[in-house]
Amino acid sequence: MTTLTTTAGTDTHCPYCALQCAMRITPAVAPEIPTIEGREFPTNRGGLCRKGWTSASLLGHPGRVTTPLLKGPDGVHRPIEWAQALDLIADQVQRTRRDFGPDAVGVFGGGGLTNEKAYQLGKFTRLALGTSRIDYNGRFCMSSAAAAGNRAFGLDRGLPFPLTDLDTAHTVLLLGSNVAETMPPFVQHLAGVREAGGLIVVDPRRSATANFTADGAGLHLQPVPATDLVLLLGLSHIVIQDGLVDERFIAERTTGYAALARSVSSWWPERVQAITGVPVHLLRETAHRLAEGRTRGGSYILTGRGVEQHVDGTDTATAAINLALLLGLPGSATSGYGTLTGQGNGQGGREHGQKADQLPGYRKITDPAARAHVAKVWGVDASVIPGPGLPAVELLASLGKPDGVRTFFIHGANVAVSAPNASEVLKGLRSLDFLVVCDFVMSETAREADLVLPVLQWAEEEGTMTTLEGRVLRRRAAVTPPAGARSELWIFSELAQRLDAPSTFSPDPETVFTELRAASEGGLSDYSGIDYALLDSGAEAYWPYPKGSRGTPRLFLEAFAHADGRAVLTAVSPAAVSARDALFRGDTLALITGRLLEHYQSGAQTRRVPELAGAAPHAELLIHPLAAAARGILDGAQVTIANDRGTVRCAAKFSTAIRSDTVFLPFHFPQEENANLLTSAATDPISGMPEFKSASVTVTAGALDPAISDSVPAELQEAS
Ligand SMILES: Nc1nc2c(c(=O)[nH]1)N[C@H]1C(S)=C(S)[C@@H](COP(=O)(O)OP(=O)(O)OC[C@H]3O[C@@H](n4cnc5c(=O)[nH]c(N)nc54)[C@H](O)[C@@H]3O)O[C@H]1N2
Ligand SMILES: Nc1nc2c(c(=O)[nH]1)N[C@H]1C(S)=C(S)[C@@H](COP(=O)(O)OP(=O)(O)OC[C@H]3O[C@@H](n4cnc5c(=O)[nH]c(N)nc54)[C@H](O)[C@@H]3O)O[C@H]1N2
Ligand code: SF4
Ligand SMILES: [Mo]
């Protein structure tokens, strides 16, 4: 057990989601766990969820990796010295580059990394490794919403207004988001709208959030999975037909209305009802309530992963924005549109260069002016910076392939569990020449690594994070890390030296942040006016925050970010079924996936927290009793869920909260309970987002029959 000793308590923020709830950590003498208290902050108002409360138990966890581990020919990981590990990596990178070219080295980042680490990872990849092949898990998370925001507004900041603006709303339309479980303290900001009866939740499941609308206190629209785009086209149709359009706003602040109006004209409510299963009267009530809210406290439209993680996720988010624009919500001080960013630094992590097509400050890597600006800050010639790489799904598909990536670095993602069509991803990881995973626990992905490097956890290092509102805040070191762990900034700095990188790589977070500010200056996400002293003073720092400004809590009040200052309405239509699973064939059911309150993402962290693992030890398939009865399935009994891509086995849990044609699996569990054995790697053509939220499956009673069992790859059996 690691000794956790420091002085007094420290004010910081939660390690997990983008709400970045404020907390205070008070260290304890091991084996006691540091105490966590909620702290007053606008997003959480002192509250924390169960994951936040228990987050300190991972700091001194006995399962923590505390020394570099090299996998031997026998497949067993054994400790080695840091110097040896770093030399080995540098040799391996040089050999790969020499034999196969620079793009045979690849990098996968994460939306949990601090701004400093995400920035430095992008720079390290381009300059020290010299490869274009970098992308990150935010591709699985925010890419569709980001693409839609960029297209419509010319800029992507999840919430373009402070969260507290929701407190006085009259109507909130929440599409495919289950904040009651994914951001519990957020629910405080919905108290007013719930009281006003104006919460409208769109989810094929009566989720904990949809339950808030019970007893007439709002509306729950329960569509067939993957039909949200049609639903939204139908709502826009009603808004136009019933004369609810904000005509002045459309004329003065948008372009594209005529084509949009034509494109929704054929989506009359009865047709939409036939496809989505949502009754016409609920469609009408939703459209009228949104229109009414504008003058009575405000109307907001918010999207989550349920509508975005589809092959037409960008167009679905665009349809939500179109609806908001028709009603004149964006750019108003009392109404708006937003998307709920997920990971701790999901917002900042998508701004400073760990995306395949991006340079710091949300700059495009293909833009000559952007390249010149960043090259100057880095002290290199712009020609040294590689061009765009591959989006995450393509990057993972290239692992070990001829012309693909052969030496791969992973920082802050557990792709063996969380990437779509996970058995193929595992094959890719196993066919690499060399895999380096930086983590503090032996995740399912780290188990596959040739070399595991132990890194610091949130409460052991300094840095900054950017919340779902675009607010930059300080993360503070509160406890002493285990002796063998190192910061990722130090690792980049050491490797850059060994690789003779043509720039400097400071291991000091504040120095890196100062450089990030310069690199972002003049970009869309301009941080140049923010520094650690400002953040430490408690100032509210919303980007863009150019030097000499006071930051931007509310965007678009005067103009949108396109050159002409207008928002763009883009006509969209649903993806052809050939691009995704045909959900209902014969006796198949639609599988949707998502989250439980107790677990975070791939579960690498929360499955190691005893209280959380105890509360939700295994995956359970949520199934309607009617669907179960037709298949001879009993409540609590084992079931087999299968399709062409894979097979999952877990217990069934009866619930009338789910449509009888649909089942739900959480994606927090590994091996034979991994929902991503069933998901498709088909992606959205614009964003590269995979189809996590709908797949066609069969569900049968009982354990695997031997014929199926034989086809389960050995790697999916319980790891040793
Ligand atoms: N407890 C917990 N909290 C988290 C996380 C976590 O792993 N665990 N992760 C964080 C991250 S990174 C993210 S991105 C956010 C995600 O936060 P959310 O978007 O709230 O989370 P999900 O559970 O993935 O999906 C939300 C809802 O979408 C519904 N859904 C599924 N398919 C469809 C569909 O076709 N249409 C519609 N309308 N709805 C559908 C699901 O039933 C689910 O209730 O949560 C963050 N917070
Ligand atoms: N079926 C299905 N699949 C999904 C989703 C879904 O809804 N359904 N949601 C998708 C979404 S929205 C997301 S965001 C992804 C997330 O999925 P993952 O990318 O797998 O996310 P995590 O489980 O958070 O993995 C982060 C890993 O990095 C480690 N880590 C944490 N902080 C740091 C750090 O600072 N440095 C380093 N080096 N390591 C760190 C953690 O211990 C953990 O092992 O999953 C996606 N996959
Ligand atoms: S809601 Fe998110 S930030 Fe807040 S305590 Fe829970 S996991 Fe942490
Ligand atoms: Mo996410």
PDB file of C-alpha atoms and ligand atoms in Angstrom, residues 137-138 140-142 305 309 340-344 346 595 600-601 667 689, ligand 4:
ATOM      1  CA  ASN A 137     -11.272   8.334 -27.571  1.00  0.00           C
ATOM      2  CA  GLY A 138     -13.162  11.626 -27.941  1.00  0.00           C
ATOM      3  CA  PHE A 140     -16.147   7.857 -29.714  1.00  0.00           C
ATOM      4  CA  CYS A 141     -17.673  10.548 -27.574  1.00  0.00           C
ATOM      5  CA  MET A 142     -18.032  14.093 -28.874  1.00  0.00           C
ATOM      6  CA  ARG A 305     -24.670  10.312 -26.660  1.00  0.00           C
ATOM      7  CA  GLN A 309     -23.433   7.798 -31.381  1.00  0.00           C
ATOM      8  CA  LEU A 340     -23.401  17.554 -22.893  1.00  0.00           C
ATOM      9  CA  THR A 341     -19.681  16.819 -23.090  1.00  0.00           C
ATOM     10  CA  GLY A 342     -18.798  13.559 -21.326  1.00  0.00           C
ATOM     11  CA  GLN A 343     -15.226  12.980 -20.228  1.00  0.00           C
ATOM     12  CA  GLY A 344     -13.480  15.006 -17.544  1.00  0.00           C
ATOM     13  CA  GLY A 346     -13.744  16.034 -23.096  1.00  0.00           C
ATOM     14  CA  ARG A 595     -24.082   3.850 -18.710  1.00  0.00           C
ATOM     15  CA  TYR A 600     -17.237   4.995 -15.445  1.00  0.00           C
ATOM     16  CA  GLN A 601     -16.631   4.107 -19.090  1.00  0.00           C
ATOM     17  CA  PHE A 667     -20.564  -1.083 -21.685  1.00  0.00           C
ATOM     18  CA  MET A 689     -18.323   8.298 -34.818  1.00  0.00           C
TER      19      MET A 689
HETATM   20 MO    MO B   4     -17.814  10.009 -23.630  1.00  0.00          MO
END
